PDB file of C-alpha atoms in Angstrom:
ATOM      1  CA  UNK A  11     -81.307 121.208  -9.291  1.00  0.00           C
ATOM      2  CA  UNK A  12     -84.113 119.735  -7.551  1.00  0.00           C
ATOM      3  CA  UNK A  13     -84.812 115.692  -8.686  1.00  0.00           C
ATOM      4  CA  UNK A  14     -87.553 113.581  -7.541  1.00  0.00           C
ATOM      5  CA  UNK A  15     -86.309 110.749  -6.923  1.00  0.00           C
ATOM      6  CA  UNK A  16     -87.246 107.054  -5.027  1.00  0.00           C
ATOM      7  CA  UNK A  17     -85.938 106.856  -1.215  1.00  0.00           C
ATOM      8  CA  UNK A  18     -83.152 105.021  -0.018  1.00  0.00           C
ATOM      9  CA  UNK A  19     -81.341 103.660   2.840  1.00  0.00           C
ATOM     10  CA  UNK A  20     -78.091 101.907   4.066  1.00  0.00           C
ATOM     11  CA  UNK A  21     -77.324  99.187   6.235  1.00  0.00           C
ATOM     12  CA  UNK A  22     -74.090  96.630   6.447  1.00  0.00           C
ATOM     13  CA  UNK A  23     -73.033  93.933   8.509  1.00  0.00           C
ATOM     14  CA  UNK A  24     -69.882  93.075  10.400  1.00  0.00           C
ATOM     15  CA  UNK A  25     -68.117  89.890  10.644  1.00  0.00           C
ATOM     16  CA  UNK A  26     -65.670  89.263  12.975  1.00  0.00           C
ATOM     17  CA  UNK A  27     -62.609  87.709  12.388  1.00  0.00           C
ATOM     18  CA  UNK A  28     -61.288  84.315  12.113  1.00  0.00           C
ATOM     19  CA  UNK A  29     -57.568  84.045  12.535  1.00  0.00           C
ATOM     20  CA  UNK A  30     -57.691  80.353  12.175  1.00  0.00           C
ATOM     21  CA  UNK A  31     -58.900  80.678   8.641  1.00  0.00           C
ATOM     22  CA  UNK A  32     -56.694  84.091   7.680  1.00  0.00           C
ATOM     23  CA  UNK A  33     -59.770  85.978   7.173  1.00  0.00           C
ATOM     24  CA  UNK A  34     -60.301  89.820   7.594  1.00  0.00           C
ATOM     25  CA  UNK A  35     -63.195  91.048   9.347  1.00  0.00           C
ATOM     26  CA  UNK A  36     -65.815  91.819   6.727  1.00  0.00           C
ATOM     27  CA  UNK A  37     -67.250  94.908   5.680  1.00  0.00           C
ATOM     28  CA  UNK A  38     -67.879  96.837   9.154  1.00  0.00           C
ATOM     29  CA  UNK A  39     -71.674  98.363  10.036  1.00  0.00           C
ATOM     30  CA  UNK A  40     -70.382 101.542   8.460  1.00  0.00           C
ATOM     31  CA  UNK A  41     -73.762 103.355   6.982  1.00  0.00           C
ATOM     32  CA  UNK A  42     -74.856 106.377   6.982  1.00  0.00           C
ATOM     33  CA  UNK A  43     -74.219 106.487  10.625  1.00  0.00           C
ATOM     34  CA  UNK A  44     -70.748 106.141  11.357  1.00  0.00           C
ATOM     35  CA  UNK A  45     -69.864 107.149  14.420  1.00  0.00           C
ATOM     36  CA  UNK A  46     -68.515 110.495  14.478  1.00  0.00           C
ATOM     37  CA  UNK A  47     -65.372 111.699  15.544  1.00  0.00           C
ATOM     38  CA  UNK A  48     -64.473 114.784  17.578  1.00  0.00           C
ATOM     39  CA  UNK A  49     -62.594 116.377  14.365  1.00  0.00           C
ATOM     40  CA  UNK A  50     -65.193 116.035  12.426  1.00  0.00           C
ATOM     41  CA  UNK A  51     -65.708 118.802   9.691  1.00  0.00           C
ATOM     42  CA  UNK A  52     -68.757 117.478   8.534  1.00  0.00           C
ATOM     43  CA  UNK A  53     -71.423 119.752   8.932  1.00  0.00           C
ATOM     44  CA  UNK A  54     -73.472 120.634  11.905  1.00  0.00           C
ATOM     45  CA  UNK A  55     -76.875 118.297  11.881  1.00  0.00           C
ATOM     46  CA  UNK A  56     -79.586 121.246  11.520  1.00  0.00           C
ATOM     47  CA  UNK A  57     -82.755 120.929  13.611  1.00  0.00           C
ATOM     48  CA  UNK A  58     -84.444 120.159   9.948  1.00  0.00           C
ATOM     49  CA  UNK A  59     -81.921 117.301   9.011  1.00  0.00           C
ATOM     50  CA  UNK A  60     -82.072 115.910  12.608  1.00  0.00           C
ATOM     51  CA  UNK A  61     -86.371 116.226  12.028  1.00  0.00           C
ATOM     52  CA  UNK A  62     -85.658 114.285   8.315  1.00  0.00           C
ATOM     53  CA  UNK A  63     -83.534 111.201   9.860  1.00  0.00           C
ATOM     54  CA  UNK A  64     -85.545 110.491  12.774  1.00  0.00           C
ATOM     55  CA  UNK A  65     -88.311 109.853  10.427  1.00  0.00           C
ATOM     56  CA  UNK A  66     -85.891 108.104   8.032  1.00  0.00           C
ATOM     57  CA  UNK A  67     -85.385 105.864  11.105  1.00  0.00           C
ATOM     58  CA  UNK A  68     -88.959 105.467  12.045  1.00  0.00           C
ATOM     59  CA  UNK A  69     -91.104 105.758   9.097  1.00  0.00           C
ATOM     60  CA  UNK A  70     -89.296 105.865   5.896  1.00  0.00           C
ATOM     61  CA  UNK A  71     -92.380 106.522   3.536  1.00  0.00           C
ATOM     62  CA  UNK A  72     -92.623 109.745   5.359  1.00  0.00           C
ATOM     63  CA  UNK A  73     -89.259 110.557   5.705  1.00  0.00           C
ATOM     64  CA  UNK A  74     -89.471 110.242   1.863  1.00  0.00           C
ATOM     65  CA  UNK A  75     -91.513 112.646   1.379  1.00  0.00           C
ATOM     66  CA  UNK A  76     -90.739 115.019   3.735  1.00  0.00           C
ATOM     67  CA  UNK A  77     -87.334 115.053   2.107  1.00  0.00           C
ATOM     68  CA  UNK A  78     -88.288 115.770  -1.243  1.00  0.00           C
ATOM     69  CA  UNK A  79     -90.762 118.463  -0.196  1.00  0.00           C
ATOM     70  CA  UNK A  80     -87.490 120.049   1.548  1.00  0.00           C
ATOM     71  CA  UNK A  81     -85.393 119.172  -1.831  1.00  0.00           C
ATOM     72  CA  UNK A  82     -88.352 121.547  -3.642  1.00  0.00           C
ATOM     73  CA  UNK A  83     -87.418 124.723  -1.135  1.00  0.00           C
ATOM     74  CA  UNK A  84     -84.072 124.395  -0.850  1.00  0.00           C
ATOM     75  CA  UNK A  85     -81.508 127.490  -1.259  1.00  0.00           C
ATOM     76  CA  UNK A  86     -78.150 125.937  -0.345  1.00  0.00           C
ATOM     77  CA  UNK A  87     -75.508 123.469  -1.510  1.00  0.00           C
ATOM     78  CA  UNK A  88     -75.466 122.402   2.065  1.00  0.00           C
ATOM     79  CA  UNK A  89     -79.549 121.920   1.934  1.00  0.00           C
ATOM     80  CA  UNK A  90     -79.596 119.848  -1.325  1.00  0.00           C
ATOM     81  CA  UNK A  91     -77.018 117.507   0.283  1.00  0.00           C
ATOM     82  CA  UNK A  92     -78.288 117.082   3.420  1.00  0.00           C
ATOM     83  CA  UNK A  93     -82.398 116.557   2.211  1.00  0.00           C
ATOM     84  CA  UNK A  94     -80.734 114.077  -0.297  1.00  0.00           C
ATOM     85  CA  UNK A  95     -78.697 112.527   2.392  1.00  0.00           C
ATOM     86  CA  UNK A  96     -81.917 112.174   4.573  1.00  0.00           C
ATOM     87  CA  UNK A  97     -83.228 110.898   1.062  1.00  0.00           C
ATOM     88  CA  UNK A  98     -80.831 108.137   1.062  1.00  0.00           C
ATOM     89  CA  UNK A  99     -81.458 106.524   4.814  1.00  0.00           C
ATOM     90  CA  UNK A 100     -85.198 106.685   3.957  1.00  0.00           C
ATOM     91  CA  UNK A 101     -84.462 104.470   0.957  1.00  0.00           C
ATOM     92  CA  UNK A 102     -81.833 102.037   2.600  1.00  0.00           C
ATOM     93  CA  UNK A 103     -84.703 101.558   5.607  1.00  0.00           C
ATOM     94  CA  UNK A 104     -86.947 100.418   2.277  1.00  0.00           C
ATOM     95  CA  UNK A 105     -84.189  98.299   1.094  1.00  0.00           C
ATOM     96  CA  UNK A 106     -83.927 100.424  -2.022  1.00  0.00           C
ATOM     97  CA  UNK A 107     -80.181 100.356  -2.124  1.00  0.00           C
ATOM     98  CA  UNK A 108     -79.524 101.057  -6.069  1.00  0.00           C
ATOM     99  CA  UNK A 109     -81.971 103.957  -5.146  1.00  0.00           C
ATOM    100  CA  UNK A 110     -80.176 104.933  -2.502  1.00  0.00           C
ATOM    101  CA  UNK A 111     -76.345 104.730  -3.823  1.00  0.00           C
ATOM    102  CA  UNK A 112     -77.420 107.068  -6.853  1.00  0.00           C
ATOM    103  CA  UNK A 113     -78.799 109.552  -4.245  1.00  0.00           C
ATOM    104  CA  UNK A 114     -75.838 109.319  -2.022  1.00  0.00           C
ATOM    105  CA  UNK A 115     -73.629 110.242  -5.048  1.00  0.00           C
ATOM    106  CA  UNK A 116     -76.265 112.907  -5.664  1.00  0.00           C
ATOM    107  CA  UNK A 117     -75.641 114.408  -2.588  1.00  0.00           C
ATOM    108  CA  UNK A 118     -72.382 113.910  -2.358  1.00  0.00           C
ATOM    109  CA  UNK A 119     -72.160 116.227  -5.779  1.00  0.00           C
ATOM    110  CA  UNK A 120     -74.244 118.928  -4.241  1.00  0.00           C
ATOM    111  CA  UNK A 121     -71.712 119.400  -0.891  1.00  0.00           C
ATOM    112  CA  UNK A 122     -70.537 122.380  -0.423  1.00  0.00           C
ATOM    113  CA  UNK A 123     -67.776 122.692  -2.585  1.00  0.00           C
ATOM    114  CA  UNK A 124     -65.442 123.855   0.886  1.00  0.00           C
ATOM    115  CA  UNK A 125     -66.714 120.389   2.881  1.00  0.00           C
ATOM    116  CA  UNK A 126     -64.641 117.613   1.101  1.00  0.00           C
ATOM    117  CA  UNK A 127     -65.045 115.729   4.262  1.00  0.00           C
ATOM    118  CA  UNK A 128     -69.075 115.960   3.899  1.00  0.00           C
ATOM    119  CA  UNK A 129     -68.736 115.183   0.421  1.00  0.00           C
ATOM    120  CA  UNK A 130     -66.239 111.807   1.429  1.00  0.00           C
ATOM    121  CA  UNK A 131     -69.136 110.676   3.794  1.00  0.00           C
ATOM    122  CA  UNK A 132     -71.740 110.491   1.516  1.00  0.00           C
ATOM    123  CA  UNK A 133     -69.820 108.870  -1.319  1.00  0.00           C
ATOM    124  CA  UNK A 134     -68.724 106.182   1.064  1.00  0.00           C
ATOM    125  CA  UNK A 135     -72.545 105.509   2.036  1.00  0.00           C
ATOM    126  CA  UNK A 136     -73.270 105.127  -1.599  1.00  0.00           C
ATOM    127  CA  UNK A 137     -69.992 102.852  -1.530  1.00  0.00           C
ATOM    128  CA  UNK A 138     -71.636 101.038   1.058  1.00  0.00           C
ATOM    129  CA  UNK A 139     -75.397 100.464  -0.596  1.00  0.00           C
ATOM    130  CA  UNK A 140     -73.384  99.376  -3.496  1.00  0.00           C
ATOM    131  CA  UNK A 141     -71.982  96.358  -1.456  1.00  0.00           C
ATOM    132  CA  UNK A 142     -75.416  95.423  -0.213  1.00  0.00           C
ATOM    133  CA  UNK A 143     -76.505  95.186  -3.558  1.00  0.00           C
ATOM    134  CA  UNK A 144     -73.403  93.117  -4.359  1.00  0.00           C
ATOM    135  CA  UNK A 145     -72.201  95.234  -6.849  1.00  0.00           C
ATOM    136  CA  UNK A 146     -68.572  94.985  -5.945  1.00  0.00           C
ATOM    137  CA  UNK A 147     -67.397  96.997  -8.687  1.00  0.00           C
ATOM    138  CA  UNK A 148     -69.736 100.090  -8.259  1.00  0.00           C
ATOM    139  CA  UNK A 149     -68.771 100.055  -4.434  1.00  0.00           C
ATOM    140  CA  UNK A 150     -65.221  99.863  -4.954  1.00  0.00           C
ATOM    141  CA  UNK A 151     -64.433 103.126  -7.338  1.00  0.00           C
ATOM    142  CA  UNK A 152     -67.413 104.844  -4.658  1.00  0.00           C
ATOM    143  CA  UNK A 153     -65.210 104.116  -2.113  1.00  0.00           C
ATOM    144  CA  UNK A 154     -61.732 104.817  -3.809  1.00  0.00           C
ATOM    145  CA  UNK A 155     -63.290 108.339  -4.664  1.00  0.00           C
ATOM    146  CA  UNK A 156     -64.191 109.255  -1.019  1.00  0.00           C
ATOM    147  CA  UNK A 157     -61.096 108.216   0.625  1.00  0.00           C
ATOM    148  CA  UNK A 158     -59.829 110.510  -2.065  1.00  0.00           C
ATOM    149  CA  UNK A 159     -61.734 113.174  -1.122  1.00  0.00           C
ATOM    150  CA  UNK A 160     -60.885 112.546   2.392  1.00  0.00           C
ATOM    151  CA  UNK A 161     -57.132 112.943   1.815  1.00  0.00           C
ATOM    152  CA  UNK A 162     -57.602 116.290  -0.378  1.00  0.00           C
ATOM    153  CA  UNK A 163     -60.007 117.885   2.978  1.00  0.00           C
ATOM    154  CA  UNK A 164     -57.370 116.902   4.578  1.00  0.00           C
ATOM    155  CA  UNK A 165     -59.228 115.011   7.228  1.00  0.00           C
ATOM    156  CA  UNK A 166     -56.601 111.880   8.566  1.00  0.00           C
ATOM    157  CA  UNK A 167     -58.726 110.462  10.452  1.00  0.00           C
ATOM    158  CA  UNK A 168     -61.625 110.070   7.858  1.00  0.00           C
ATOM    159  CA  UNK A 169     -59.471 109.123   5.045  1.00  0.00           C
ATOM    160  CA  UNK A 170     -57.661 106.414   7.345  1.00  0.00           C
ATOM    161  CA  UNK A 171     -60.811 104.953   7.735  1.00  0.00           C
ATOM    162  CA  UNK A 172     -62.450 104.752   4.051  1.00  0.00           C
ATOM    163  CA  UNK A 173     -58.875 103.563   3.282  1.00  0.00           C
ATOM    164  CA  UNK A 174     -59.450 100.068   5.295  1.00  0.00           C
ATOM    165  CA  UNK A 175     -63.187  99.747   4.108  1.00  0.00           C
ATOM    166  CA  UNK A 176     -61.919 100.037   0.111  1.00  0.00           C
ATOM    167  CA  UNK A 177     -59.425  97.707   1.508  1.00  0.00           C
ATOM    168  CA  UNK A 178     -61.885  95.093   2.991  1.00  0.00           C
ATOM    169  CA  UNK A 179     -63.747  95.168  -0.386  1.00  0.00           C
ATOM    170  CA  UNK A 180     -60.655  94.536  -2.040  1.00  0.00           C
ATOM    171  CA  UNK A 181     -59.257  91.457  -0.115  1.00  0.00           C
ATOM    172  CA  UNK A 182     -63.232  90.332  -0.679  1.00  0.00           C
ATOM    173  CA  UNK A 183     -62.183  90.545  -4.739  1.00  0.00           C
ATOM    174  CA  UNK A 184     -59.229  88.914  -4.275  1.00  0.00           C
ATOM    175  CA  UNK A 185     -57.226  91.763  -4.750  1.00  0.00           C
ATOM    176  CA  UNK A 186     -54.797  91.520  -1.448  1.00  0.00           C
ATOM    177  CA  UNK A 187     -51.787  93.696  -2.792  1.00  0.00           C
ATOM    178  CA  UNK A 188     -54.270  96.383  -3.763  1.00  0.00           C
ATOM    179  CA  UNK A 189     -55.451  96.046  -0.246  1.00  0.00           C
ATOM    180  CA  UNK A 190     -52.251  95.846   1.576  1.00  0.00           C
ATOM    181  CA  UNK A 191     -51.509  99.366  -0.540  1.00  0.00           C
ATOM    182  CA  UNK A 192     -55.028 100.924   0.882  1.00  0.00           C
ATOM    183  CA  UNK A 193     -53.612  99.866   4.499  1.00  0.00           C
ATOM    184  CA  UNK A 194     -50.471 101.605   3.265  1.00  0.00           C
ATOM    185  CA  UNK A 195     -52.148 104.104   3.122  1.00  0.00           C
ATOM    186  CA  UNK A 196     -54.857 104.353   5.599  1.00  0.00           C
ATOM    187  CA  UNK A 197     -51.705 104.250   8.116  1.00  0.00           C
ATOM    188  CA  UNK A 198     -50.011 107.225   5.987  1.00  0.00           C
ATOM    189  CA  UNK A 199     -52.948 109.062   6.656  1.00  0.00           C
ATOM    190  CA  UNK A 200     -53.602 108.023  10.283  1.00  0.00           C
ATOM    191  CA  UNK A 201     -50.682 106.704  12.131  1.00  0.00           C
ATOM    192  CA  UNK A 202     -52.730 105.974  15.099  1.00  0.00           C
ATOM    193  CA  UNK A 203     -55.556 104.604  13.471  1.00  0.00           C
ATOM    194  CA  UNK A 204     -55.312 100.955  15.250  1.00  0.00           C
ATOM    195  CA  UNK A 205     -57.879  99.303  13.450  1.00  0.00           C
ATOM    196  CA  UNK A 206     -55.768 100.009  10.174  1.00  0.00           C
ATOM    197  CA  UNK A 207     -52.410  98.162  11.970  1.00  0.00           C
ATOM    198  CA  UNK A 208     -54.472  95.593  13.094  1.00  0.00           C
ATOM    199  CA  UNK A 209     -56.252  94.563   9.961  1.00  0.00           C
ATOM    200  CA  UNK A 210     -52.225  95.279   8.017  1.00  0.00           C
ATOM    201  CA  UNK A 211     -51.167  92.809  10.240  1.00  0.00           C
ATOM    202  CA  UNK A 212     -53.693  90.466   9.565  1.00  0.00           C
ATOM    203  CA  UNK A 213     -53.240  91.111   5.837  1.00  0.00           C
ATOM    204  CA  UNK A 214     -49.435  90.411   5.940  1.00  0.00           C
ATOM    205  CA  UNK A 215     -49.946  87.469   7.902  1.00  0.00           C
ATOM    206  CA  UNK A 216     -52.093  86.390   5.253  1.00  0.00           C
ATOM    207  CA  UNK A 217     -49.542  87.211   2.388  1.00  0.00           C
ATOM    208  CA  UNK A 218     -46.497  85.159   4.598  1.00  0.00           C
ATOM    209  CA  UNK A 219     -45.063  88.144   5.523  1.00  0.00           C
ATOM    210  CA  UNK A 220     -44.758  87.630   9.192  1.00  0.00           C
ATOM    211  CA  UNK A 221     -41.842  89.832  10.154  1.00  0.00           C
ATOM    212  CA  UNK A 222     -43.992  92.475   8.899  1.00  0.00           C
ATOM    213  CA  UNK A 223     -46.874  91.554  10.458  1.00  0.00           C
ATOM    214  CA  UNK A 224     -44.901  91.692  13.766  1.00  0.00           C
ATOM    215  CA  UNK A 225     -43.843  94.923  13.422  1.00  0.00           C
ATOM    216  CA  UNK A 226     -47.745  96.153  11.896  1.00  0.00           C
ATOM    217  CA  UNK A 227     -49.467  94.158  15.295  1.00  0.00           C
ATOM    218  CA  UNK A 228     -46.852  95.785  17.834  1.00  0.00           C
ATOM    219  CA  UNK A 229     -47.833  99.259  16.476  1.00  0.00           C
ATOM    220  CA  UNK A 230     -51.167  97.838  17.348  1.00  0.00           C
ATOM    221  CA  UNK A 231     -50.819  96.811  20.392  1.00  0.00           C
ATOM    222  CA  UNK A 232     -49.195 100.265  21.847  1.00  0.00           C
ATOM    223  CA  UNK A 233     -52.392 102.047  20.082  1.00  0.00           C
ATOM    224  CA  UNK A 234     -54.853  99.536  21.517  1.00  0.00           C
ATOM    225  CA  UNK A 235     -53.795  97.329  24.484  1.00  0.00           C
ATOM    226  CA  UNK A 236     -57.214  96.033  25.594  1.00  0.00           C
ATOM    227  CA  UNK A 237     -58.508  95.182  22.455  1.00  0.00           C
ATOM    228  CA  UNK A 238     -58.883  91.402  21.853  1.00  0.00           C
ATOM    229  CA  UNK A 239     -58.516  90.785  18.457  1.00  0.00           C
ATOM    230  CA  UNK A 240     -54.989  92.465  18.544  1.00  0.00           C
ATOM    231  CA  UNK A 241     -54.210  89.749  21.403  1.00  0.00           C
ATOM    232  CA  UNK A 242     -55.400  87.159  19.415  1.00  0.00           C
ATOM    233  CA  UNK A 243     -53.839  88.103  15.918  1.00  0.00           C
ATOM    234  CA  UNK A 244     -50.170  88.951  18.204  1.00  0.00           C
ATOM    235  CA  UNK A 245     -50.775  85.095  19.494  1.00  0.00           C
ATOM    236  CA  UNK A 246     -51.732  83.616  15.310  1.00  0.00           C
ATOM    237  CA  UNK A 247     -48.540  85.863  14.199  1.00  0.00           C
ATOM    238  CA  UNK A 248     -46.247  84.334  16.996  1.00  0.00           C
ATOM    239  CA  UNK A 249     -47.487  81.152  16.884  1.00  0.00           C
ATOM    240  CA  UNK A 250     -46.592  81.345  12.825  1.00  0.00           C
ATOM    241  CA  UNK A 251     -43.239  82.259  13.840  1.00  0.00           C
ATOM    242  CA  UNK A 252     -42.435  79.320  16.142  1.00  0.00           C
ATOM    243  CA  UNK A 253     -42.713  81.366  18.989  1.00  0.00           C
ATOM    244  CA  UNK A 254     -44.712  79.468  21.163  1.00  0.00           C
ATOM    245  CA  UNK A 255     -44.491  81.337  24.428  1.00  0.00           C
ATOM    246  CA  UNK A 256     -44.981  84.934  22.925  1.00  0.00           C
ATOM    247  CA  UNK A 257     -47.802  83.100  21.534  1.00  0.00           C
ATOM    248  CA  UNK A 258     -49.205  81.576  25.042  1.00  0.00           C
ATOM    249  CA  UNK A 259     -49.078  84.713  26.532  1.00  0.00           C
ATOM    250  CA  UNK A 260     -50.907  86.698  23.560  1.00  0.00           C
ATOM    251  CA  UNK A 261     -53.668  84.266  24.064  1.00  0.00           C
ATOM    252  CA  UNK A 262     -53.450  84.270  27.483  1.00  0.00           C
ATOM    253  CA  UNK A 263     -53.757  88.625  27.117  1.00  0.00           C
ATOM    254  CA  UNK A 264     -57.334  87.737  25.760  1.00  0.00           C
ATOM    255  CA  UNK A 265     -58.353  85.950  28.276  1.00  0.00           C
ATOM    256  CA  UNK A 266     -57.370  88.474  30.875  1.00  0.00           C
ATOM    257  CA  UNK A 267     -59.098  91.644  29.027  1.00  0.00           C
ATOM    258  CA  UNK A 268     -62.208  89.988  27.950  1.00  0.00           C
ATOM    259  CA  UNK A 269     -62.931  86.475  29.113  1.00  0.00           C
ATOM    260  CA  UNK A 270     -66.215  86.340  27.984  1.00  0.00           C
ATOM    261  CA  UNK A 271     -65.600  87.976  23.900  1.00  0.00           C
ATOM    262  CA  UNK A 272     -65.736  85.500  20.943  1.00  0.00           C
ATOM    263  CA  UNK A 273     -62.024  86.612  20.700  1.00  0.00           C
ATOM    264  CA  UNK A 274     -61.239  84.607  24.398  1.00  0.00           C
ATOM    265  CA  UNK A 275     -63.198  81.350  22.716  1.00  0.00           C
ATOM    266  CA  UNK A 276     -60.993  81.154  19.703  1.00  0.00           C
ATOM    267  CA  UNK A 277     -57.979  81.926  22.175  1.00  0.00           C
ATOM    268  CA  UNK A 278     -58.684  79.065  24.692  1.00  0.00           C
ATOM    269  CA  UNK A 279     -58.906  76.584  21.084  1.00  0.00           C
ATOM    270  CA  UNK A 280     -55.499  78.081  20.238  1.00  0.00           C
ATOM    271  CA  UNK A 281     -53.810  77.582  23.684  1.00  0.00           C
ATOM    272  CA  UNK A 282     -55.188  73.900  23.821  1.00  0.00           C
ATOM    273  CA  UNK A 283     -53.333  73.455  20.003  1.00  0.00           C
ATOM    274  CA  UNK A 284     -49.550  74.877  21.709  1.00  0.00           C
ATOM    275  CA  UNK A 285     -47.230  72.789  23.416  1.00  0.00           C
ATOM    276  CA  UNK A 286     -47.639  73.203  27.146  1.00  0.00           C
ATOM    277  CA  UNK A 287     -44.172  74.760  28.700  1.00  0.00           C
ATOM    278  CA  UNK A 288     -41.833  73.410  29.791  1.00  0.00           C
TER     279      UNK A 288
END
């Protein structure tokens, strides 16, 4: 069916993390636009869609209408979605989110019925205009739903991923067991998903489960090597454990990989807090 409705657009913010306080990173800038992966089975961006985003980008009012003029000649499932999707960006550039989540979840509807995956991304962008609005609740049965998705495409990779965001939301409502179950299963569905390691490791941490938090941050640290916030949560985690030399030379890991990161500042505060060696 064609519906003409108001414009709408996604954005979200990241916030890195602070071991010193427990905290998970926050909700990630995961839009519209997340970055796509090689196994992607969403569909191929059509020269019209690609036309329909760059003005979302540029100048939403137009993109607006240009979308809903291409909602009016549609033929296809995979049309409807993607002018609505195009819809939805328009709108979140406005800062129409509520606008914007109920055309997500519009488009997500009118996927084709053989592209879960599609389907997954768009709930999740509804998921996310719902948490820019604030509506916590709203965003966290989007999300749920397109991890769910996800898992029945099958895309891993995907799922893995809308797994941690529903489980960001979740430790944001105070809901850390339901989280550490997401991460459960974000790692089920990706087992080298390092992001969903690092942030279970954080998580047990967290919860005062340390000996599983070393075993979650040294699956981590064999997926991701370089990256500096699995140095510096190996070093918190160690540290916790009354291992003050593991913990020395996690710190001292950041330092070498990326001197110059946030992650190497609150490493240098943590090294000045340890005993120096003997």
């Amino acid at each position: 069916m064609t519906l003409s409705l108001a414009p709408l657009a996604l954005l979200f913010m990241q916030v890195g993390p602070n071991p010193s306080a427990g905290a998970m990173p926050g909700i990630p800038d995961e839009l519209a636009n997340r970055p796509p992966r090689a196994e992607s089975t969403e569909p191929q961006v059509q020269p019209r869609l690609a036309t329909c985003l760059r003005q979302a980008a540029n100048t939403p009012d137009a993109a607006l209408d240009y979308a809903q003029g291409w909602r009016e000649t549609a033929t296809t499932d995979l049309e409807m979605a993607q002018s609505a999707h195009c819809l939805g960006l328009a709108l979140v550039q406005l800062d129409r989110m509520g606008e914007a989540r109920e055309i997500f979840e519009l488009a997500s509807a009118e996927a084709p019925a053989d592209n879960l995956a599609y389907a997954a991304r768009l709930n999740a962008m509804a998921g996310n205009a719902a948490l820019a609005e604030g509506d916590m609740e709203n965003a966290l049965v989007l999300l749920d739903r397109a991890g769910g998705q996800a898992l029945a495409a099958p895309d891993g990779a995907l799922a893995a991923d809308l797994r941690v965001d529903l489980a960001r939301v979740l430790v944001r409502m105070g809901r850390q067991e339901d989280a550490a179950e997401a991460l459960s299963e974000a790692r089920e569905a990706d087992g080298d998903d390092a992001q969903a390691w690092l942030l279970s490791a954080t998580l047990s941490r967290r919860l005062s489960r340390l000996g599983e938090a070393q075993q979650q941050i040294e699956r981590a640290a064999l997926l991701a090597p370089r990256n500096p916030q699995v140095g510096l949560e190996a070093g918190v985690i160690a540290a916790l454990s009354g291992r003050e030399e593991a913990a020395r030379k996690s710190f001292q890991s950041v330092l070498d990989v990326a001197p110059d990161s946030p992650q190497a500042d609150q490493a240098r505060e943590y090294l000045a807090q340890i005993a120096p060696a003997e």
